[in-house]
Each structure stands twice: as structure tokens, then as C-alpha cells.
Coordinates of C-alpha atoms in Angstrom, one line a residue:
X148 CA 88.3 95.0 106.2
X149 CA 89.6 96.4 109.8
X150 CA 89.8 100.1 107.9
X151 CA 90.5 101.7 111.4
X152 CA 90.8 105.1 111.6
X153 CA 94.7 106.3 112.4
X154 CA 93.6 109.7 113.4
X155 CA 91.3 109.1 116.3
X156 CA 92.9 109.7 119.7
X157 CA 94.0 106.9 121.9
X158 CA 94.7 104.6 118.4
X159 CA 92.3 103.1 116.1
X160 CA 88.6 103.2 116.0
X161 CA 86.9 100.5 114.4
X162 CA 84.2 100.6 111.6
X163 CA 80.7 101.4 112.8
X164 CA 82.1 100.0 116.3
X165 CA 79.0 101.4 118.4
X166 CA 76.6 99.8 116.1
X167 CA 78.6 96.4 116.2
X168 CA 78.6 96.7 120.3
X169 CA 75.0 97.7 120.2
X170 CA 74.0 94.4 117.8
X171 CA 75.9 92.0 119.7
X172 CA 75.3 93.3 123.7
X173 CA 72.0 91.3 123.5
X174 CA 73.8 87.9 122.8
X175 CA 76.5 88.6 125.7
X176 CA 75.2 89.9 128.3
X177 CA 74.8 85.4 128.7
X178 CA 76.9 83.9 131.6
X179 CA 80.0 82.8 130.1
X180 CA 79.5 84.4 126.6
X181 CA 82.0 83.2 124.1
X182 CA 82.6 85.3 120.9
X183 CA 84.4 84.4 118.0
X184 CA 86.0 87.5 116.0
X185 CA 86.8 85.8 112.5
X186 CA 88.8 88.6 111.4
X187 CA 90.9 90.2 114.1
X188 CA 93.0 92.6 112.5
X189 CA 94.3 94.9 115.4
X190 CA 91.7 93.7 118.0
X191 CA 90.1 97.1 117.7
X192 CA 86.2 95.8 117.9
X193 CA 87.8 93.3 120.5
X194 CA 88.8 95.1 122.5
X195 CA 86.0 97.4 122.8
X196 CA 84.2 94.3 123.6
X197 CA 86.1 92.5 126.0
X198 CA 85.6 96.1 127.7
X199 CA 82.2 96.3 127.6
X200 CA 81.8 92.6 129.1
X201 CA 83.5 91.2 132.0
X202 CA 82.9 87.6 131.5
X203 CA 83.4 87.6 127.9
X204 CA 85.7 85.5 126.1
X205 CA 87.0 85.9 122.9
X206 CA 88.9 83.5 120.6
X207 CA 90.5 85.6 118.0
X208 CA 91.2 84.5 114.3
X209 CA 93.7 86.0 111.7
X210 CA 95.5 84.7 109.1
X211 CA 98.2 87.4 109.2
X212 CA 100.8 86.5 111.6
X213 CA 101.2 90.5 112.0
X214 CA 97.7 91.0 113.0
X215 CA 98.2 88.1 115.9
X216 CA 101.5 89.7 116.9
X217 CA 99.5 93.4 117.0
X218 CA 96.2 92.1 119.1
X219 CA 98.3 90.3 121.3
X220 CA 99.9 93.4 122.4
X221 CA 96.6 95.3 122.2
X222 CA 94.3 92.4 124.4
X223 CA 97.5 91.8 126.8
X224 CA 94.9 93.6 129.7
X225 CA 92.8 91.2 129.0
X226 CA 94.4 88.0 128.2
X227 CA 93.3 85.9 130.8
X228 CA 89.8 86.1 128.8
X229 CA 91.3 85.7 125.1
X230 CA 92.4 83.3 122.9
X231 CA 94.3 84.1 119.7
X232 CA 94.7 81.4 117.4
X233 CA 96.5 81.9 113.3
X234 CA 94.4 80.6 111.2
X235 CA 91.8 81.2 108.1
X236 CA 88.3 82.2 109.2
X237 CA 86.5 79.3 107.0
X238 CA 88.7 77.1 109.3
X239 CA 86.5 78.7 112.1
X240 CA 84.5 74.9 113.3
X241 CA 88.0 73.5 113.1
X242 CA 89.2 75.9 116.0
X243 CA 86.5 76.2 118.0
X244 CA 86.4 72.1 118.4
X245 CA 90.0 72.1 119.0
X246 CA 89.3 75.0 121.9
X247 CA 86.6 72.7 123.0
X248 CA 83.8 75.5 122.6
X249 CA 81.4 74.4 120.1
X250 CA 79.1 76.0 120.7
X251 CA 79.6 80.4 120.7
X252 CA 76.9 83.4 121.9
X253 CA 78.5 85.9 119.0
X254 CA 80.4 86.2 115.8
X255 CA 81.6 88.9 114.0
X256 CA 82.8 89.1 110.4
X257 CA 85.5 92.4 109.9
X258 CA 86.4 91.4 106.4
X259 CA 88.3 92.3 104.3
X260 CA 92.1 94.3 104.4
X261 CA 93.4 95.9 106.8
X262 CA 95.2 99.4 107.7
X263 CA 98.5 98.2 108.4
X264 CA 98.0 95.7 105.3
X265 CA 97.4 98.8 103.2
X266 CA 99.8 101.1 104.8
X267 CA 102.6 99.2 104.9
X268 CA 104.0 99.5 101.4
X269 CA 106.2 96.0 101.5
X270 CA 103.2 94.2 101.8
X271 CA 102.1 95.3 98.3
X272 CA 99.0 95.9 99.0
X273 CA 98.4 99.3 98.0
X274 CA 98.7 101.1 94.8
X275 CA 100.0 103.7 96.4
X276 CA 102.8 103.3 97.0
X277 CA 105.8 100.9 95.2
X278 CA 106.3 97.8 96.3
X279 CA 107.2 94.6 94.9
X280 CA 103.8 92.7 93.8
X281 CA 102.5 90.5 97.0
X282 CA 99.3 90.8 98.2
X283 CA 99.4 88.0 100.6
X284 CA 97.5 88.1 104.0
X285 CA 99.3 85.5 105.3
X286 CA 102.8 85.3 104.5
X287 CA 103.5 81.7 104.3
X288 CA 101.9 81.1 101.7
X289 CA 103.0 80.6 97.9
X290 CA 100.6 82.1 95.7
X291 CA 101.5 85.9 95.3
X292 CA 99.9 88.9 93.1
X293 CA 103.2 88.7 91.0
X294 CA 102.2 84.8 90.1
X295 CA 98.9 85.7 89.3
X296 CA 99.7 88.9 87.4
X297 CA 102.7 87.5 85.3
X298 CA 101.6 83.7 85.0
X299 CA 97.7 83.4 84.5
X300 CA 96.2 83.5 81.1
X301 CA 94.7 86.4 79.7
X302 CA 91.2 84.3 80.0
X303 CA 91.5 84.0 83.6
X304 CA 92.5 87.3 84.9
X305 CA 89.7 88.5 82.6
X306 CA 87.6 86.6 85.0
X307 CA 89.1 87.8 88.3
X308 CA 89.3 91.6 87.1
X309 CA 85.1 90.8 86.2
X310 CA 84.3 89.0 88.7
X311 CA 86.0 89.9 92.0
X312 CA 86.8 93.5 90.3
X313 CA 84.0 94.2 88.6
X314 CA 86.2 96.1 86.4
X315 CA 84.2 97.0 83.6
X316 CA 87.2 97.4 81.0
X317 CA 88.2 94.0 82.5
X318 CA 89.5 92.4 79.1
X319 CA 91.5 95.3 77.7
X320 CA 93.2 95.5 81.3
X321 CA 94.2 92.0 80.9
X322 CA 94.9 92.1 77.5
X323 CA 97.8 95.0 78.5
X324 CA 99.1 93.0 81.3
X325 CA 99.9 90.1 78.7
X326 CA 100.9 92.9 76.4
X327 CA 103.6 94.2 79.6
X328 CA 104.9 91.3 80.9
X329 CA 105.6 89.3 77.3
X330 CA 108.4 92.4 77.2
X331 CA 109.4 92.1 81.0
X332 CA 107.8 90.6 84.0
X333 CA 105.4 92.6 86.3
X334 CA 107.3 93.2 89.7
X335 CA 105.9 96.0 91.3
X336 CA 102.1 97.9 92.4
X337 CA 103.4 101.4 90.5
X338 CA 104.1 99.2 87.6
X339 CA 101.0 97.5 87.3
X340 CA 99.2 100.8 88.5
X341 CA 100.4 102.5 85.3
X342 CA 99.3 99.7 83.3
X343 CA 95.9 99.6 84.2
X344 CA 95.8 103.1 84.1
X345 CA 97.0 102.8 80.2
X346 CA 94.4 100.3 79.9
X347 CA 91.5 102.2 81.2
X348 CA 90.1 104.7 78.9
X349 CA 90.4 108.6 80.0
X350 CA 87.1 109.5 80.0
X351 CA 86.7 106.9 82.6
X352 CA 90.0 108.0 83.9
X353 CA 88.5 111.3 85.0
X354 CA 86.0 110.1 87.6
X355 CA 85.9 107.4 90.2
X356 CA 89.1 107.2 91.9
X357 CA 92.5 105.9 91.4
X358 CA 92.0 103.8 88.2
X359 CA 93.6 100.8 89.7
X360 CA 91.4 100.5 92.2
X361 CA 89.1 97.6 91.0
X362 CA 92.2 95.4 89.6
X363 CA 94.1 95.3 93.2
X364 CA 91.1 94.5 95.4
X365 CA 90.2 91.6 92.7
X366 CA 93.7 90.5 93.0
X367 CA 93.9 90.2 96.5
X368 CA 90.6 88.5 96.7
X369 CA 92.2 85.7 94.3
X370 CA 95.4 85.7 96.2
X371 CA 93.7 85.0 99.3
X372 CA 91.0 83.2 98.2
X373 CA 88.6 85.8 100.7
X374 CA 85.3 84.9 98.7
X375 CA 85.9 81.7 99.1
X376 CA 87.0 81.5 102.7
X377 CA 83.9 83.7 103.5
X378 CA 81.4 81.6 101.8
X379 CA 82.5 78.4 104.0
X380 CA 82.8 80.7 107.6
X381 CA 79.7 82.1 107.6
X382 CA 78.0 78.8 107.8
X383 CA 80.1 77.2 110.3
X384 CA 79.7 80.6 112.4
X385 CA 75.9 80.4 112.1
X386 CA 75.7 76.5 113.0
X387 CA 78.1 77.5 115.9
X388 CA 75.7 80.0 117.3
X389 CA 73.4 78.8 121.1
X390 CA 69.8 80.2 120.3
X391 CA 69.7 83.9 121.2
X392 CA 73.2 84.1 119.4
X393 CA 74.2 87.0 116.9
X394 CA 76.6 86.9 114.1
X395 CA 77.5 90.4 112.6
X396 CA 79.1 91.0 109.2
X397 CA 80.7 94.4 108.3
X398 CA 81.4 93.9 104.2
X399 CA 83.4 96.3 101.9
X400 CA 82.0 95.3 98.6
X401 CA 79.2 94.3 96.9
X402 CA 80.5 90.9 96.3
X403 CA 80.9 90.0 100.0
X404 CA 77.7 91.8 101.0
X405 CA 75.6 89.8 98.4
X406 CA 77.0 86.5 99.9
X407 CA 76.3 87.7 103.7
X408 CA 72.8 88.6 102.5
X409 CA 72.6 85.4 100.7
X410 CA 73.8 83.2 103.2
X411 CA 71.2 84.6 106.0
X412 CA 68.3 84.6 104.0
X413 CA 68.8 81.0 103.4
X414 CA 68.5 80.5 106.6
X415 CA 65.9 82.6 107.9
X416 CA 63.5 81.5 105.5
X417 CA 60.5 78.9 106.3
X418 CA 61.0 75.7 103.8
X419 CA 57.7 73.9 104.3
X420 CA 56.4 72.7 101.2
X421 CA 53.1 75.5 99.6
X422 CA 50.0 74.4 100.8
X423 CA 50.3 73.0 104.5
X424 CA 47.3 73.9 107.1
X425 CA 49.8 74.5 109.5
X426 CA 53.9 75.2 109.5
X427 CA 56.6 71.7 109.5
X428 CA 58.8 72.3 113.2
X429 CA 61.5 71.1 111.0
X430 CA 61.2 73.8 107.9
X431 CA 60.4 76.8 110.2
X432 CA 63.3 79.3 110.3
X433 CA 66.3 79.0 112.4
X434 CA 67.4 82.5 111.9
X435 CA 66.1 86.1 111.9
X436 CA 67.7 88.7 110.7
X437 CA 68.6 91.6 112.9
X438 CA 69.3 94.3 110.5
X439 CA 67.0 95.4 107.9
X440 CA 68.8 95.3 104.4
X441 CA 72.7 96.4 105.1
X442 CA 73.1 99.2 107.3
X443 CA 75.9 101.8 106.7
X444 CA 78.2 104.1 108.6
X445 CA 76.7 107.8 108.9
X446 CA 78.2 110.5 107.3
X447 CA 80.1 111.4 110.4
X448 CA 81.9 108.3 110.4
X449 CA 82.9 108.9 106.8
X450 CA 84.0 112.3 107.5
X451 CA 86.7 111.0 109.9
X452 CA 87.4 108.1 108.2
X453 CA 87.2 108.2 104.3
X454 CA 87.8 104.5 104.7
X455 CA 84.8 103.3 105.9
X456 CA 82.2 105.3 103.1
X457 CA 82.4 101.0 101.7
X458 CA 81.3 99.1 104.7
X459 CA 77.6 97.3 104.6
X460 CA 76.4 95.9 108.0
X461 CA 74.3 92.8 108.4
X462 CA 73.4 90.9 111.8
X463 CA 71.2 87.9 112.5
X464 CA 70.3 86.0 115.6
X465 CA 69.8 82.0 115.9
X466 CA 65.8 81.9 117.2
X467 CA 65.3 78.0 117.1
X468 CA 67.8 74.9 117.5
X469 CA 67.8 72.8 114.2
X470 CA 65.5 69.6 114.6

């Protein structure tokens, strides 16, 4: 989620941007350091690092065909050392053989929506404003929020509002959107805003935020498949790291962060089998983690950027090759 913040001067500040430069300066201060940002956005936390280190270079991945257009104009100083390349982050192995580096020094993980996604009302993003009912990150493809609004069962968006919502009135939210749309099709975010709202009992109503909230970030994680992509990227991004190499994940909700903390401790983890005299080379631990738990933006940060009160940072570094 590139939640950069519109009122800082000189353009958008990236989430917790001195603690991602900070994490990742050890892995490329290397000769010929290569990192991978899986979620580039508007090359904010590129930029600041293709700043930071002259031989950098960084190959840039975004699904959104906006967000390429955007860095591209922000990274033009600095194109001779970039590559921006459209495509998913889970298809993250896939490019880097293609670019014919393998191998990386750092990889960072911005996930999540971004500003212009949110603030530009067409892209239906937001329940904040009316638009028709879209969602998608990249605009190619087919599946839209007004597909999965108006044409899955009531069973499954039950599941999606649960699972990717964590909506706890997730049934009787369904339930009204099959009520809705048996009367008229859902078409647009202020529509479906106002149902959920209906749904959601007022006592709830009256604390927490905008109703809505949970029910359009679990449809745009189901429209774009983000859990999914995520759980295959971080993998690849890992087995792409040189020793001494960092991936760092900035997370926006508890379902991504429990993946990324997942996914590293599965890695950093000795597998010998109990009861050895001494550790198996081959089951010690490829990974350490950097951070301790998640790490989160200080109140500051929050103050200027309501956006970012979400984000969870984790970082780990490749100690040993694999066997």
C-alpha cells in the first residue's frame, strides 16, 4: 500500500521511508547492488533509494499501467540505472530471469493500494466517493468489484467479507447485497457503501470508521487476487536474495502481516530433526530476521499522514546459501 503522503513538500513521502532506507543500506552498499521494488506505486521509496546509492539498480514492478506511466516520469533522473517492467509481483522470478539478474542484493514489498488508486474516484476504489464499481489494479483485466458484488453467491462473498474483511457482520452484509441487487444490479461504491452501512448494525455503526471499510479492502483483495500474489512473491524474492541480502515488507493488514511473518519464520528456522549432538549444514537456517516482531510508524508519522497508522514492517536478511 504506497499510502504516500500528498501534503509533504516536494511530493509524496513514502511510508516509514527512513526505516526502509535504514534496513536495506546494509545489503547495498555491495558493488553493483540490484534491488527489486515488487510494488512500485509512484517510485517514492525508489527513488529515495536510487538517491541514496549511486550504483544501484532497480527493476521496478507494478501491475497498474498508471503507476509505470507515474515512476517513469518520477525515476527519469535516474533511468540509466532502472528498469520498469508491468507485471504482477508473484511473477517476480519470471522477470528477473528475463532481465538476466537472478540473483538481487534487496527486495522490498509496498503492498497494498495506492494514493492515486484511492484518490482517483473512477478507479472505484474508494468508498468515498461515487464511482462505478471496479476495483481493478490493473486495468486489463476482466474480473471487476461489480462481477464479484452482483454475480457471486451469497456463500462466497460471506467468505471474502470473513476472510479478507474480517467483517464481523460478514453474512448479513452479504445477505443485503443479494437482497439489493435481486431488485437492481449493484453499479456503484456510494451504492454499495449505503448497503453495508444498512447491513451493519448501529451500535457498531457508531465506532470504528466508515462502516464500509472492511467490505472494500476484502473486495479488492479478491479482485486482485493480492493474498495470493503475495504468498507466491515473497518466496521467489527470498530465493532471489545473494547472502547478506535484505527483503523488506511494509503490510497494511493483519492478513498480509501474518503471511510475511509466516513466510520468514519458515525460513529462519533450524529443521534438524530433535536430538542431534551437533546441527545438519543442510537444516540450519538460511534466514534471520532483521526486525523484531513488526515494527510500526511513530506517532509523528501518523500525525502527518493518517494513512500510514496501518503499516507493520518486517525485514530479513539471507545468512547462508541453500545446500
Amino acid at each position: 500500500m504506497h499510502l504516500e503522503n500528498h501534503g509533504e513538500p516536494g511530493g509524496h513521502v513514502p511510508v516509514m521511508l527512513r526505516r526502509v532506507l535504514e534496513l536495506l543500506a546494509p545489503a547495498l552498499d555491495a558493488p553493483g547492488a540490484v534491488l527489486v521494488d515488487a510494488n512500485l506505486g509512484l517510485g517514492g521509496h525508489a527513488e529515495a533509494l536510487l538517491a541514496a546509492h549511486p550504483g544501484l539498480h532497480l527493476i521496478g514492478i507494478d501491475r497498474d499501467p498508471v503507476a509505470i506511466e507515474r515512476s517513469t516520469e518520477r525515476l527519469a533522473p535516474y533511468a540509466a540505472r532502472t528498469t520498469l517492467v508491468r507485471a504482477v509481483s508473484d511473477e517476480l522470478a519470471e522477470v528477473l530471469a528475463r532481465e538476466g539478474r537472478p540473483r538481487v542484493n534487496g527486495v522490498l514489498f509496498d503492498l497494498g493500494v495506492s494514493s492515486p488508486q484511492l484518490d482517483e474516484a473512477g478507479r472505484g476504489f474508494a468508498y468515498s466517493y461515487d464511482a462505478p464499481l471496479d476495483m481493478r489494479m490493473d486495468t486489463d483485466q476482466e474480473l471487476t468489484a461489480h462481477i464479484v458484488v452482483n454475480t457471486y453467491s451469497e456463500g462466497e462473498l460471506t467468505r471474502i467479507l470473513r476472510d479478507y474483511g474480517e467483517e464481523r457482520f460478514a453474512s448479513r452484509v452479504a445477505r443485503f447485497i443479494a437482497r439489493e441487487r435481486a431488485a437492481e444490479p449493484i453499479a456503484s461504491t456510494k451504492r454499495l457503501a449505503e448497503i453495508v452501512r444498512e447491513a451493519i448494525p448501529a451500535a457498531t455503526r457508531r465506532t470504528g470508521g466508515n462502516p464500509a471499510k472492511r467490505t472494500f479492502q476484502a473486495l479488492r483483495i479478491e479482485v486482485n487476487g493480492e493474498l495470493t500474489a503475495f504468498e507466491r512473491a515473497l518466496p521467489q524474492a527470498l530465493d532471489a536474495l545473494v547472502v547478506g541480502g535484505r527483503v523488506v515488507v511494509l503490510s497494511y493488514h493483519s492478513l498480509e502481516d501474518r503471511l510475511s511473518k509466516h513466510i520468514i519464520a519458515e525460513r529462519a528456522k533450524d529443521t534438524s530433526p530433535p536430538g542431534l549432538p551437533v546441527p545438519l549444514p543442510a537444516h540450519q537456517p538460511r534466514f534471520r530476521p532483521v526486525t523484531r516482531g513488526a515494527e510500526v510508524p511513530d506517532e509523528a508519522e501518523t500525525a502527518r499522514n493518517p494513512r500510514a497508522a496501518s503499516a507493520r514492517l518486517r525485514a530479513a536478511e539471507r545468512i547462508r546459501e541453500p545446500e
